[in-house]
Coordinates of C-alpha atoms and ligand atoms in Angstrom, one line a residue:
M1 CA -57.7 -47.8 57.3
N2 CA -59.5 -50.8 58.8
S3 CA -57.6 -53.9 59.9
N4 CA -60.2 -56.5 60.2
A5 CA -58.4 -59.6 58.8
G6 CA -60.3 -61.4 56.0
S7 CA -63.3 -59.0 55.8
V8 CA -63.8 -56.3 53.2
D9 CA -64.2 -52.9 54.7
S10 CA -67.2 -51.0 53.2
S11 CA -65.4 -47.7 53.6
L12 CA -62.7 -48.7 51.2
D13 CA -63.1 -47.6 47.6
F14 CA -61.5 -50.8 46.3
D15 CA -61.9 -54.5 46.9
P16 CA -58.7 -55.9 48.4
V17 CA -59.6 -59.4 47.4
V18 CA -59.9 -58.5 43.8
L19 CA -56.6 -56.6 43.9
R20 CA -54.8 -59.4 45.7
R21 CA -55.9 -61.8 43.0
K22 CA -54.9 -59.4 40.2
Y23 CA -51.4 -58.9 41.8
E24 CA -51.0 -62.7 42.0
E25 CA -52.1 -63.2 38.4
E26 CA -49.7 -60.6 37.1
R27 CA -46.9 -62.0 39.1
N28 CA -47.5 -65.5 37.8
K29 CA -47.2 -64.2 34.2
R30 CA -43.7 -63.1 35.0
I31 CA -42.2 -65.8 37.3
R32 CA -39.7 -67.8 35.3
P33 CA -37.9 -70.9 36.5
D34 CA -34.5 -69.7 35.1
G35 CA -34.6 -66.6 37.5
I36 CA -31.4 -64.6 37.1
G37 CA -30.2 -67.2 34.6
Q38 CA -32.4 -65.6 31.9
Y39 CA -29.8 -62.9 31.4
L40 CA -26.7 -63.1 29.3
D41 CA -23.1 -62.5 30.5
I42 CA -22.0 -59.6 28.3
D43 CA -18.3 -60.6 28.6
R44 CA -19.0 -64.1 27.4
D45 CA -21.9 -63.5 24.9
F46 CA -21.3 -60.0 23.6
P47 CA -17.7 -59.1 24.1
G48 CA -17.0 -55.4 23.2
F49 CA -20.4 -54.3 24.4
D50 CA -18.9 -52.7 27.5
S51 CA -15.9 -50.9 25.9
D52 CA -15.6 -47.2 26.6
P53 CA -17.3 -45.0 24.0
F54 CA -16.6 -41.8 25.9
M55 CA -12.8 -41.5 26.2
D56 CA -9.9 -42.8 24.3
V57 CA -7.6 -45.2 26.1
E58 CA -4.2 -43.6 26.4
A59 CA -1.0 -45.6 26.2
R60 CA 1.1 -45.7 29.4
D61 CA 4.0 -47.6 30.9
A62 CA 3.3 -50.5 33.2
I63 CA 3.7 -49.7 36.9
R64 CA 5.5 -51.8 39.6
E65 CA 5.0 -50.5 43.1
S66 CA 4.0 -51.2 46.6
V67 CA 1.3 -49.2 48.3
D68 CA -0.4 -49.1 51.7
V69 CA -3.9 -49.2 50.3
L70 CA -5.3 -50.1 46.8
I71 CA -8.8 -48.9 46.1
V72 CA -10.6 -50.8 43.3
G73 CA -13.2 -48.4 41.9
A74 CA -13.1 -44.6 41.6
G75 CA -16.8 -43.9 41.8
I76 CA -18.5 -42.5 44.9
G77 CA -17.6 -45.5 47.1
G78 CA -13.9 -45.3 46.1
L79 CA -13.8 -41.5 46.5
L80 CA -15.4 -41.8 50.0
A81 CA -12.9 -44.5 51.0
A82 CA -10.0 -42.4 49.8
S83 CA -11.3 -39.3 51.6
K84 CA -11.4 -41.1 55.0
L85 CA -8.0 -42.7 54.5
V86 CA -6.4 -39.5 53.4
N87 CA -8.1 -37.0 55.7
V88 CA -9.0 -39.0 58.8
V89 CA -6.2 -41.6 59.0
G90 CA -3.5 -39.7 57.0
V91 CA -2.7 -42.7 54.8
D92 CA -1.5 -41.2 51.6
N93 CA 0.3 -44.0 49.9
I94 CA -2.8 -45.2 48.0
R95 CA -3.7 -46.1 44.5
L96 CA -7.1 -46.2 42.8
I97 CA -7.8 -48.4 39.8
D98 CA -10.8 -48.1 37.6
R99 CA -11.9 -49.4 34.2
A100 CA -13.4 -46.0 33.4
G101 CA -11.4 -43.1 32.1
D102 CA -12.1 -40.8 35.0
F103 CA -13.7 -40.6 38.5
G104 CA -17.5 -41.1 38.7
G105 CA -18.3 -44.8 38.6
T106 CA -21.9 -45.3 37.6
W107 CA -22.0 -41.6 36.6
Y108 CA -19.1 -42.0 34.2
W109 CA -20.8 -44.8 32.4
N110 CA -24.5 -43.9 32.5
R111 CA -24.6 -40.9 30.2
Y112 CA -27.8 -41.7 28.4
P113 CA -29.9 -38.6 27.6
G114 CA -32.0 -37.4 30.5
A115 CA -29.9 -39.3 33.1
R116 CA -30.3 -37.8 36.6
C117 CA -30.2 -39.0 40.1
D118 CA -33.6 -39.5 41.6
V119 CA -32.3 -39.2 45.2
E120 CA -32.0 -35.6 46.3
S121 CA -28.6 -34.1 45.3
Y122 CA -28.0 -32.4 48.6
I123 CA -27.8 -35.8 50.3
Y124 CA -26.6 -37.9 47.4
M125 CA -23.6 -36.0 46.1
P126 CA -20.6 -36.8 48.4
L127 CA -18.6 -34.3 50.4
L128 CA -20.6 -31.2 49.5
E129 CA -19.4 -29.3 52.7
E130 CA -15.8 -30.3 52.2
T131 CA -15.8 -29.1 48.6
G132 CA -18.1 -26.1 49.3
Y133 CA -20.2 -27.1 46.3
I134 CA -24.0 -26.6 46.2
P135 CA -25.8 -28.6 43.5
R136 CA -27.8 -26.6 41.0
E137 CA -31.0 -28.5 41.4
K138 CA -32.8 -30.7 43.9
Y139 CA -32.2 -33.7 41.5
S140 CA -28.9 -33.4 39.7
T141 CA -28.1 -34.3 36.1
Q142 CA -25.5 -37.0 35.4
E143 CA -23.2 -34.3 34.0
E144 CA -23.3 -32.4 37.3
I145 CA -22.6 -35.5 39.4
L146 CA -19.8 -36.6 37.1
E147 CA -18.2 -33.1 37.4
H148 CA -18.6 -33.2 41.1
C149 CA -16.8 -36.6 41.4
A150 CA -13.9 -35.1 39.5
R151 CA -14.0 -32.1 41.9
V152 CA -13.7 -34.5 44.8
G153 CA -11.0 -36.5 43.3
D154 CA -9.0 -33.4 42.5
M155 CA -9.6 -31.9 45.9
L156 CA -8.2 -35.0 47.5
G157 CA -5.2 -35.1 45.1
L158 CA -6.2 -38.5 43.8
R159 CA -5.8 -37.9 40.1
R160 CA -2.0 -38.7 40.1
R161 CA -2.8 -41.7 42.3
S162 CA -5.4 -43.2 39.9
L163 CA -4.9 -45.7 37.2
F164 CA -7.8 -45.2 34.8
H165 CA -8.8 -47.4 31.9
T166 CA -7.2 -50.2 33.9
T167 CA -8.8 -53.6 34.5
I168 CA -7.7 -55.9 37.2
D169 CA -6.9 -59.4 35.9
R170 CA -6.0 -61.0 39.2
L171 CA -6.0 -60.2 42.9
Q172 CA -4.2 -62.7 45.1
W173 CA -3.1 -62.8 48.7
R174 CA 0.6 -63.3 49.1
A175 CA 1.4 -64.8 52.5
D176 CA 5.1 -64.2 52.0
E177 CA 4.5 -60.5 51.7
G178 CA 1.5 -60.2 54.0
G179 CA -0.5 -58.3 51.4
W180 CA -2.2 -58.5 48.0
Q181 CA -0.7 -58.8 44.6
V182 CA -2.7 -57.0 41.9
V183 CA -2.0 -57.7 38.2
T184 CA -3.8 -55.6 35.6
D185 CA -4.5 -55.7 31.8
R186 CA -1.9 -52.9 31.5
D187 CA 0.8 -55.2 32.9
D188 CA 0.9 -53.4 36.2
D189 CA 2.2 -55.4 39.1
L190 CA 1.1 -53.8 42.4
H191 CA 1.5 -54.9 45.9
A192 CA -0.8 -53.6 48.5
R193 CA -1.0 -54.1 52.3
Y194 CA -4.8 -53.4 52.2
V195 CA -7.3 -53.6 49.4
V196 CA -10.7 -51.7 49.4
L197 CA -13.2 -53.1 46.9
A198 CA -15.6 -50.3 45.9
T199 CA -16.8 -51.8 42.7
G200 CA -20.5 -50.7 43.0
P201 CA -23.6 -52.8 43.3
L202 CA -25.0 -52.1 39.8
D203 CA -22.0 -52.0 37.5
K204 CA -22.1 -54.7 34.8
A205 CA -24.8 -54.3 32.2
K206 CA -27.0 -57.3 31.6
L207 CA -28.8 -58.3 28.4
P208 CA -31.9 -60.6 28.3
G209 CA -31.4 -63.9 26.5
I210 CA -33.7 -63.0 23.6
P211 CA -33.4 -65.6 20.8
G212 CA -31.9 -64.2 17.6
M213 CA -30.4 -61.0 19.1
E214 CA -26.9 -61.8 18.0
N215 CA -28.1 -61.6 14.4
F216 CA -29.9 -58.3 14.6
D217 CA -29.3 -56.3 11.4
G218 CA -29.5 -52.9 12.9
H219 CA -27.5 -50.9 15.5
V220 CA -27.6 -51.9 19.1
F221 CA -26.2 -50.7 22.5
H222 CA -27.0 -50.6 26.2
T223 CA -28.1 -47.5 28.1
N224 CA -24.9 -47.6 30.1
R225 CA -22.7 -47.3 27.0
W226 CA -24.8 -44.7 25.1
D227 CA -23.6 -44.5 21.5
Y228 CA -23.6 -40.7 20.8
D229 CA -21.8 -41.3 17.5
Y230 CA -24.9 -43.1 16.3
T231 CA -27.5 -40.9 17.9
G232 CA -25.8 -37.5 17.7
A233 CA -25.0 -35.4 20.8
R234 CA -28.6 -34.0 20.8
L235 CA -30.1 -37.1 19.3
E236 CA -30.4 -35.2 16.0
K237 CA -29.3 -38.3 14.0
L238 CA -32.4 -40.2 15.1
T239 CA -34.9 -38.0 13.2
D240 CA -35.1 -40.6 10.4
K241 CA -34.7 -43.7 12.6
R242 CA -37.1 -46.2 14.1
V243 CA -35.8 -46.8 17.6
A244 CA -36.7 -49.6 20.0
V245 CA -36.1 -49.3 23.7
I246 CA -36.3 -52.7 25.6
G247 CA -37.1 -52.2 29.3
T248 CA -39.1 -49.7 31.3
G249 CA -37.0 -49.4 34.5
A250 CA -35.2 -46.4 36.0
S251 CA -32.9 -45.9 33.0
A252 CA -35.6 -46.2 30.4
I253 CA -38.0 -43.8 32.0
Q254 CA -35.3 -41.1 31.9
C255 CA -34.2 -41.6 28.3
V256 CA -37.6 -42.4 26.7
P257 CA -38.9 -38.7 26.9
R258 CA -35.7 -37.5 25.2
L259 CA -35.9 -40.2 22.5
A260 CA -39.6 -39.3 22.0
E261 CA -38.6 -35.7 21.2
S262 CA -36.1 -36.9 18.5
A263 CA -36.8 -40.3 17.0
K264 CA -38.9 -40.6 13.9
E265 CA -40.6 -43.5 15.6
L266 CA -40.1 -44.8 19.1
L267 CA -41.2 -48.3 20.2
V268 CA -41.0 -49.0 23.9
F269 CA -41.1 -52.7 24.7
Q270 CA -42.5 -53.3 28.2
R271 CA -42.4 -56.5 30.3
T272 CA -43.5 -55.0 33.6
P273 CA -44.9 -51.5 34.0
A274 CA -43.0 -49.3 36.5
V275 CA -44.4 -47.3 39.5
I276 CA -44.0 -43.7 38.4
N277 CA -44.4 -41.0 41.0
P278 CA -44.3 -37.2 40.5
R279 CA -40.8 -35.7 40.3
D280 CA -41.2 -32.0 41.1
N281 CA -37.6 -31.0 40.5
A282 CA -36.6 -27.4 41.3
P283 CA -33.5 -25.2 41.1
T284 CA -31.6 -24.6 44.3
T285 CA -32.5 -21.2 45.7
P286 CA -30.1 -18.7 47.2
V287 CA -32.3 -18.8 50.4
F288 CA -31.8 -22.6 50.7
A289 CA -28.1 -22.3 50.1
G290 CA -27.7 -19.4 52.5
Q291 CA -29.2 -21.2 55.4
L292 CA -27.0 -24.3 55.4
A293 CA -25.1 -24.5 58.7
P294 CA -21.9 -26.6 59.3
G295 CA -22.7 -30.3 59.6
W296 CA -25.9 -29.8 57.4
Q297 CA -25.1 -32.6 54.9
S298 CA -24.8 -35.5 57.4
S299 CA -27.7 -34.4 59.5
R300 CA -29.8 -34.1 56.3
M301 CA -28.7 -37.6 55.2
E302 CA -29.6 -39.0 58.6
N303 CA -32.9 -37.3 58.7
Y304 CA -33.8 -38.7 55.3
T305 CA -32.8 -42.2 56.3
A306 CA -34.9 -42.0 59.4
H307 CA -37.9 -41.0 57.4
V308 CA -37.5 -43.6 54.6
L309 CA -36.9 -46.4 57.2
G310 CA -40.1 -45.4 59.1
I311 CA -38.1 -44.3 62.2
L312 CA -39.5 -40.7 61.7
G313 CA -43.0 -40.1 60.3
E314 CA -45.2 -37.4 58.8
G315 CA -45.3 -35.1 61.8
D316 CA -41.5 -35.0 62.2
E317 CA -39.2 -32.5 60.7
D318 CA -38.5 -33.7 57.1
F319 CA -35.6 -31.9 55.5
V320 CA -35.8 -33.6 52.1
D321 CA -39.6 -33.6 52.0
D322 CA -40.0 -35.4 48.7
G323 CA -41.7 -38.3 46.9
W324 CA -39.5 -40.8 48.7
T325 CA -40.2 -39.6 52.2
H326 CA -43.9 -39.0 51.5
A327 CA -44.4 -42.5 50.2
C328 CA -42.6 -43.9 53.2
H329 CA -44.7 -41.9 55.6
K330 CA -47.8 -43.4 54.1
L331 CA -46.5 -46.9 53.8
F332 CA -44.7 -47.3 57.1
S333 CA -47.0 -45.4 59.4
V334 CA -48.8 -48.6 60.4
Y335 CA -45.5 -50.1 61.7
G336 CA -45.1 -47.3 64.2
S337 CA -45.7 -49.4 67.3
E338 CA -44.2 -52.9 68.0
A339 CA -46.8 -55.7 67.7
S340 CA -46.7 -57.8 70.8
T341 CA -49.0 -60.7 69.7
V342 CA -49.4 -62.7 66.6
E343 CA -52.9 -61.2 66.1
E344 CA -51.5 -57.7 66.4
D345 CA -48.8 -58.5 63.9
S346 CA -51.2 -60.0 61.4
A347 CA -53.5 -57.0 61.8
A348 CA -50.6 -54.6 61.1
Q349 CA -49.6 -56.6 58.1
E350 CA -53.1 -56.4 56.7
E351 CA -53.4 -52.7 57.4
A352 CA -50.0 -52.2 55.6
E353 CA -51.3 -54.1 52.6
L354 CA -54.5 -52.0 52.5
T355 CA -52.5 -48.8 52.7
D356 CA -50.2 -50.1 49.9
F357 CA -53.3 -50.8 47.7
A358 CA -54.5 -47.3 48.3
V359 CA -51.1 -45.8 47.4
M360 CA -50.9 -47.9 44.3
N361 CA -54.4 -46.9 43.3
E362 CA -53.1 -43.3 43.4
V363 CA -50.2 -44.3 41.2
R364 CA -52.6 -45.9 38.7
R365 CA -55.0 -43.0 38.7
R366 CA -52.2 -40.6 37.8
I367 CA -51.5 -42.7 34.7
D368 CA -55.2 -42.2 33.7
K369 CA -54.7 -38.5 34.1
L370 CA -51.5 -38.2 32.1
V371 CA -52.0 -40.7 29.3
T372 CA -54.6 -39.8 26.8
D373 CA -55.3 -43.2 25.2
P374 CA -57.2 -45.3 27.8
A375 CA -55.9 -48.6 26.4
T376 CA -52.3 -47.4 26.6
A377 CA -52.9 -46.0 30.1
D378 CA -54.2 -49.4 31.2
L379 CA -51.1 -51.2 29.9
L380 CA -48.9 -48.8 31.8
K381 CA -50.4 -49.7 35.1
P382 CA -48.3 -51.6 37.6
W383 CA -50.0 -54.4 39.6
Y384 CA -47.8 -55.1 42.6
R385 CA -46.9 -53.5 45.9
F386 CA -45.2 -50.2 45.9
F387 CA -41.8 -51.4 47.0
C388 CA -41.8 -54.6 45.0
K389 CA -39.8 -52.9 42.3
R390 CA -37.8 -49.8 42.7
P391 CA -40.2 -46.9 42.7
L392 CA -39.4 -44.3 40.1
F393 CA -40.1 -40.5 39.7
S394 CA -40.8 -38.7 36.5
D395 CA -43.0 -36.0 35.2
D396 CA -42.4 -36.5 31.5
Y397 CA -42.2 -40.3 30.9
L398 CA -46.0 -41.0 30.9
P399 CA -46.9 -38.0 28.7
S400 CA -44.4 -39.3 26.1
F401 CA -47.0 -41.9 25.2
N402 CA -49.3 -39.2 24.0
K403 CA -47.0 -38.3 21.1
S404 CA -47.9 -39.7 17.7
N405 CA -44.4 -41.1 17.1
V406 CA -44.3 -43.1 20.3
R407 CA -45.9 -46.6 20.8
L408 CA -45.9 -48.8 23.8
I409 CA -45.5 -52.5 22.9
D410 CA -46.6 -54.5 25.9
T411 CA -45.4 -58.0 26.0
G412 CA -48.0 -59.3 28.5
G413 CA -45.3 -60.0 31.1
A414 CA -43.4 -62.4 28.8
G415 CA -40.7 -60.1 27.4
V416 CA -39.7 -59.8 23.8
D417 CA -40.1 -63.2 22.0
E418 CA -37.4 -62.9 19.4
I419 CA -35.2 -60.6 17.4
C420 CA -35.2 -61.5 13.7
G421 CA -33.4 -59.6 10.9
D422 CA -34.3 -56.0 11.5
A423 CA -37.4 -56.8 13.6
V424 CA -38.3 -57.2 17.3
K425 CA -41.0 -59.8 17.6
V426 CA -43.8 -59.9 20.3
S427 CA -46.8 -62.2 20.2
G428 CA -46.2 -63.1 16.5
V429 CA -46.0 -59.4 15.4
S430 CA -42.8 -58.1 13.9
Y431 CA -41.8 -54.5 14.6
G432 CA -39.1 -53.3 12.1
V433 CA -36.5 -51.0 13.7
D434 CA -33.2 -49.4 12.9
C435 CA -31.8 -49.5 16.4
I436 CA -32.3 -51.4 19.6
I437 CA -31.4 -49.7 22.9
F438 CA -31.3 -52.2 25.8
A439 CA -32.4 -50.5 29.0
T440 CA -32.3 -53.8 30.7
G441 CA -30.3 -53.0 33.8
F442 CA -27.4 -54.6 35.6
E443 CA -26.2 -58.0 36.8
V444 CA -27.1 -58.7 40.4
G445 CA -26.6 -61.9 42.3
T446 CA -24.3 -63.6 39.9
D447 CA -20.8 -64.8 40.8
F448 CA -18.7 -62.0 42.2
A449 CA -15.9 -62.7 39.7
Q450 CA -18.3 -62.6 36.8
R451 CA -19.6 -59.2 37.9
V452 CA -16.3 -57.5 38.6
G453 CA -14.3 -59.3 35.9
F454 CA -11.6 -60.7 38.0
E455 CA -11.2 -63.4 40.6
I456 CA -9.9 -62.8 44.2
T457 CA -7.8 -65.6 45.7
G458 CA -7.5 -65.5 49.5
S459 CA -5.1 -66.8 52.1
R460 CA -6.4 -70.4 52.0
G461 CA -6.4 -70.7 48.2
E462 CA -10.1 -70.3 48.0
T463 CA -11.6 -67.8 45.6
L464 CA -14.2 -65.3 46.7
S465 CA -16.7 -66.7 44.2
E466 CA -16.2 -70.1 45.9
H467 CA -16.5 -68.6 49.4
W468 CA -19.8 -67.0 48.3
R469 CA -21.1 -69.8 46.2
N470 CA -24.2 -70.1 48.4
G471 CA -24.6 -66.4 49.3
Y472 CA -22.7 -63.6 50.9
R473 CA -20.7 -64.4 54.1
T474 CA -19.0 -61.4 55.7
M475 CA -18.3 -59.8 59.1
H476 CA -20.3 -56.6 59.3
G477 CA -20.7 -56.5 55.5
I478 CA -17.1 -55.4 55.3
Q479 CA -14.6 -58.2 55.8
V480 CA -14.4 -61.8 54.8
H481 CA -12.8 -64.8 56.5
G482 CA -9.9 -66.2 54.5
F483 CA -9.4 -62.8 52.8
P484 CA -7.2 -60.7 55.2
N485 CA -6.9 -57.0 54.8
L486 CA -9.7 -56.9 52.2
F487 CA -12.6 -54.5 52.8
F488 CA -15.9 -53.8 51.0
V489 CA -17.2 -50.3 50.5
G490 CA -20.5 -49.7 48.7
S491 CA -22.1 -53.1 48.5
G492 CA -22.7 -56.3 50.3
Q493 CA -24.3 -57.3 53.6
V494 CA -24.7 -53.8 55.1
G495 CA -27.8 -52.2 56.5
F496 CA -30.5 -51.4 53.9
T497 CA -30.8 -47.7 52.8
L498 CA -32.2 -45.8 49.9
N499 CA -29.2 -43.5 49.7
Y500 CA -26.2 -45.4 48.5
P501 CA -23.6 -42.8 49.4
E502 CA -24.6 -42.9 53.0
M503 CA -23.9 -46.6 53.1
A504 CA -20.6 -46.2 51.3
D505 CA -19.7 -43.3 53.7
K506 CA -20.3 -45.4 56.8
Q507 CA -18.4 -48.4 55.4
A508 CA -15.5 -46.1 54.5
I509 CA -15.5 -44.7 58.1
H510 CA -15.4 -48.2 59.5
V511 CA -12.6 -49.3 57.1
A512 CA -10.5 -46.2 58.0
W513 CA -11.0 -46.9 61.7
L514 CA -9.9 -50.6 61.2
I515 CA -6.7 -49.5 59.4
E516 CA -6.0 -47.0 62.1
A517 CA -6.6 -49.5 64.8
A518 CA -4.2 -51.9 63.2
R519 CA -1.5 -49.2 63.0
K520 CA -2.0 -48.3 66.7
R521 CA -1.6 -51.9 67.7
G522 CA 1.4 -52.4 65.5
V523 CA -0.3 -55.2 63.5
T524 CA -0.4 -55.5 59.7
L525 CA -3.0 -58.2 59.3
L526 CA -6.7 -58.1 60.1
E527 CA -9.0 -61.0 59.3
P528 CA -12.3 -62.0 60.7
S529 CA -12.5 -65.5 62.2
A530 CA -14.8 -68.1 60.7
S531 CA -17.0 -67.9 63.8
A532 CA -17.3 -64.0 63.7
E533 CA -18.3 -64.3 60.0
Q534 CA -20.9 -67.0 60.9
E535 CA -22.2 -64.9 63.8
Y536 CA -22.9 -61.9 61.5
L537 CA -24.4 -64.1 58.9
Q538 CA -26.8 -65.3 61.5
V539 CA -27.7 -61.7 62.3
V540 CA -28.4 -61.1 58.6
I541 CA -30.5 -64.3 58.3
D542 CA -32.5 -63.5 61.5
A543 CA -33.4 -60.0 60.2
A544 CA -34.4 -61.3 56.8
E545 CA -37.6 -63.1 57.7
A546 CA -40.2 -60.3 57.2
S547 CA -38.4 -58.7 54.2
L548 CA -38.1 -62.0 52.5
E549 CA -41.7 -62.9 53.0
F550 CA -42.6 -59.6 51.3
Q551 CA -40.1 -60.0 48.5
A552 CA -41.2 -63.6 47.8
Q553 CA -44.7 -62.4 47.0
C554 CA -43.5 -59.6 44.7
T555 CA -43.4 -59.5 41.0
P556 CA -39.9 -60.6 39.8
S557 CA -37.2 -58.0 39.6
Y558 CA -33.5 -57.6 40.4
L559 CA -34.5 -56.6 43.9
N560 CA -35.9 -60.0 44.7
S561 CA -33.5 -62.1 42.6
E562 CA -36.1 -62.4 39.9
G563 CA -38.7 -63.8 42.3
Q564 CA -36.3 -66.3 44.0
P565 CA -35.0 -64.4 47.1
K566 CA -33.2 -66.5 49.7
K567 CA -31.9 -65.9 53.2
G568 CA -28.3 -64.7 53.1
G569 CA -28.4 -64.6 49.3
K570 CA -26.4 -62.4 46.9
G571 CA -29.2 -60.1 45.7
I572 CA -29.7 -56.4 46.4
I573 CA -32.3 -57.0 49.1
D574 CA -31.6 -60.6 50.3
G575 CA -27.9 -59.8 50.3
Q576 CA -28.3 -56.9 52.7
Y577 CA -29.0 -56.6 56.4
A578 CA -32.8 -56.0 56.5
G579 CA -32.6 -54.4 59.9
G580 CA -31.7 -51.1 58.1
I581 CA -28.6 -48.9 58.0
V582 CA -29.4 -47.2 61.4
E583 CA -29.4 -50.5 63.3
W584 CA -26.4 -51.8 61.4
W585 CA -24.4 -48.7 62.2
R586 CA -25.4 -49.1 65.9
I587 CA -24.0 -52.7 65.8
L588 CA -20.7 -51.5 64.2
S589 CA -20.4 -48.4 66.4
E590 CA -20.8 -50.5 69.6
W591 CA -18.3 -53.0 68.3
R592 CA -15.8 -50.2 67.7
E593 CA -16.5 -48.7 71.1
Q594 CA -15.7 -52.1 72.7
G595 CA -12.2 -51.5 71.4
D596 CA -11.0 -55.2 71.5
L597 CA -11.5 -55.9 67.8
N598 CA -13.6 -58.9 68.9
G599 CA -13.8 -61.5 66.1
L600 CA -10.7 -60.3 64.2
T601 CA -7.5 -62.3 64.0
L602 CA -4.6 -59.8 64.3
R603 CA -1.0 -60.5 63.2
Ligands
NDP1 P1 -33.9 -52.3 35.6 O1 -33.4 -53.6 36.1 O2 -34.6 -51.4 36.6 O3 -34.9 -52.4 34.4 C1 -34.6 -53.4 33.4 C2 -35.8 -53.4 32.5 O4 -35.6 -54.3 31.4 C3 -37.1 -53.8 33.2 O5 -38.1 -53.0 32.8 C4 -37.2 -55.3 32.7 O6 -38.5 -55.8 32.8 C5 -36.8 -55.1 31.3 N1 -36.5 -56.4 30.7 C6 -35.6 -57.3 31.1 N2 -35.7 -58.4 30.3 C7 -36.6 -58.1 29.3 C8 -37.1 -58.8 28.2 N3 -36.7 -60.1 27.9 N4 -38.0 -58.2 27.4 C9 -38.4 -57.0 27.7 N5 -38.0 -56.3 28.8 C10 -37.1 -56.8 29.6 O7 -32.7 -51.5 35.0 P2 -32.4 -49.9 35.0 O8 -31.1 -49.7 34.3 O9 -33.5 -49.2 34.5 O10 -32.2 -49.5 36.5 C11 -31.4 -50.3 37.4 C12 -31.2 -49.6 38.7 O11 -30.2 -48.6 38.5 C13 -32.4 -48.9 39.2 O12 -33.3 -49.7 39.8 C14 -31.7 -47.9 40.2 O13 -31.4 -48.6 41.4 C15 -30.4 -47.6 39.4 N6 -30.7 -46.3 38.7 C16 -30.8 -45.3 39.5 C17 -31.1 -44.1 38.9 C18 -31.3 -42.9 39.8 O14 -31.9 -41.9 39.5 N7 -30.8 -42.9 41.1 C19 -31.3 -43.9 37.5 C20 -31.1 -45.1 36.7 C21 -30.8 -46.3 37.3 P3 -39.1 -56.4 34.2 O15 -39.4 -55.2 35.0 O16 -40.2 -57.2 33.8 O17 -37.9 -57.2 34.7

């Protein structure tokens, strides 16, 4: 690649000026002034949309009890927090609460056909060495991950300590008790010295505010509450149905191929095409399983992270060796050495952009190879930089559009115009359907209470939503001033990573360490000072510059707060520490090694 700023390199097989203009035009079609405000709040606008279609809610007596630690969320984050508390610190007076009927979090709810994790199972599934479980494939199915979460919960003896199908109504600091009072929709009244919030970053489904959708005559559901009563367990009830899928993100590209095999007619409504890379899934071989030495899972996780953050590159040992690491090798290789001048930095930026164009050209060429109809292939092509939206991996999504019962309805970046009677309308054309499946993702960046469904009131009477009205403010992404003994695991201002369980694991280690440190010192209250919180916020803001500049030029998505990212925001990327999980963990490890709990008020 050539890095001459402003000039077109004749050795390139594309014109960067033309591509730059095309990306901007496509982005401009999608930018909306209402940003994240374009989506509906399901609880307010479609109550009942998120009830549990998978397990019946069993009656039980209300509980009154005091515990050392209450963990909110029994998904991967909650399980990891519990494992550190039980196994490392020896705290066993704990409770888990979850709205779901079992362990699993996102894998409990997202049971749509074809659901799999696109991060390698050997690094994604928690506590594989501790449970002795080896995943069946490189990329696991939802069923296998859900089963594994139950395996972990049972191994840790957490089932009897878990209140499932229970929703928190209120979480309030009680100064007189030096702990938290938790009131639930099952009339439980719990008192906890410490609370761990492991509620997940992508939990509450969102729906686009499409005019008329409340009057749709047919059947409707969201991918994260798949209605198997309607579709049949193997989608056999769809053979006489016209099905609409709205959305073409990670969930849609996994369920569309299954729907394409079953529905009489499948209409896929697209606003922005996704980046689809080859998947290449494979079964786990006995040779692979046999060579795993103790400590393998954490070293594999760390090796993966080093590759996807650009710390390691193509020539280095790459354990996971998949589409994620390969893409990062190509895209991050130009950032290998530190730029020392403004000119060097701008040359590196330009080279990175040219590399990105080349990688995206490969993505677009693959569509031409896999989709027979050239017009449909063109509509499926994404025009933005590789990491603007979350890259996806599939070998069967694109070929689905070669089937005669499948049609792509492209909305030209504007989204569906209207839902009217039994029809979905786009550009004045009505498409009659029996069923609409919203594959429209999850709330990001909205008020914390709106997302989790309950408010948290801290020691100064302030709610967490008020405290975070302008963006996240935390110490280390884990604790909050004014909210003593409250810890976050699995979301927030932690270092960026592509492997969620690694982030949750490290947060859980830190939380367990804090609780142990309090015990050793004989204190029962830990709270970051306002200045410690402000100091960490500044670290987050300082690190955000380059990432925000990139995000601001991207096509809108939940990653960049629908095109309106801001420093210290509440989105997935702008809410995180852009310095990456490795640097973030170094900051926290050094802080722990200092041993003086600097920045925390102890009582
Ligand atoms: P996404 O937010 O990725 O996708 C939502 C889709 O809905 C987008 O295609 C969006 O278009 C579309 N949309 C929104 N509003 C409209 C509208 N008015 N008209 C038409 N289309 C509309 O949600 P997903 O559930 O697919 O995925 C969310 C995240 O969950 C993933 O990015 C990933 O992090 C995680 N996930 C992970 C999986 C894994 O394998 N690890 C599997 C599934 C999900 P537009 O792009 O224009 O906004």
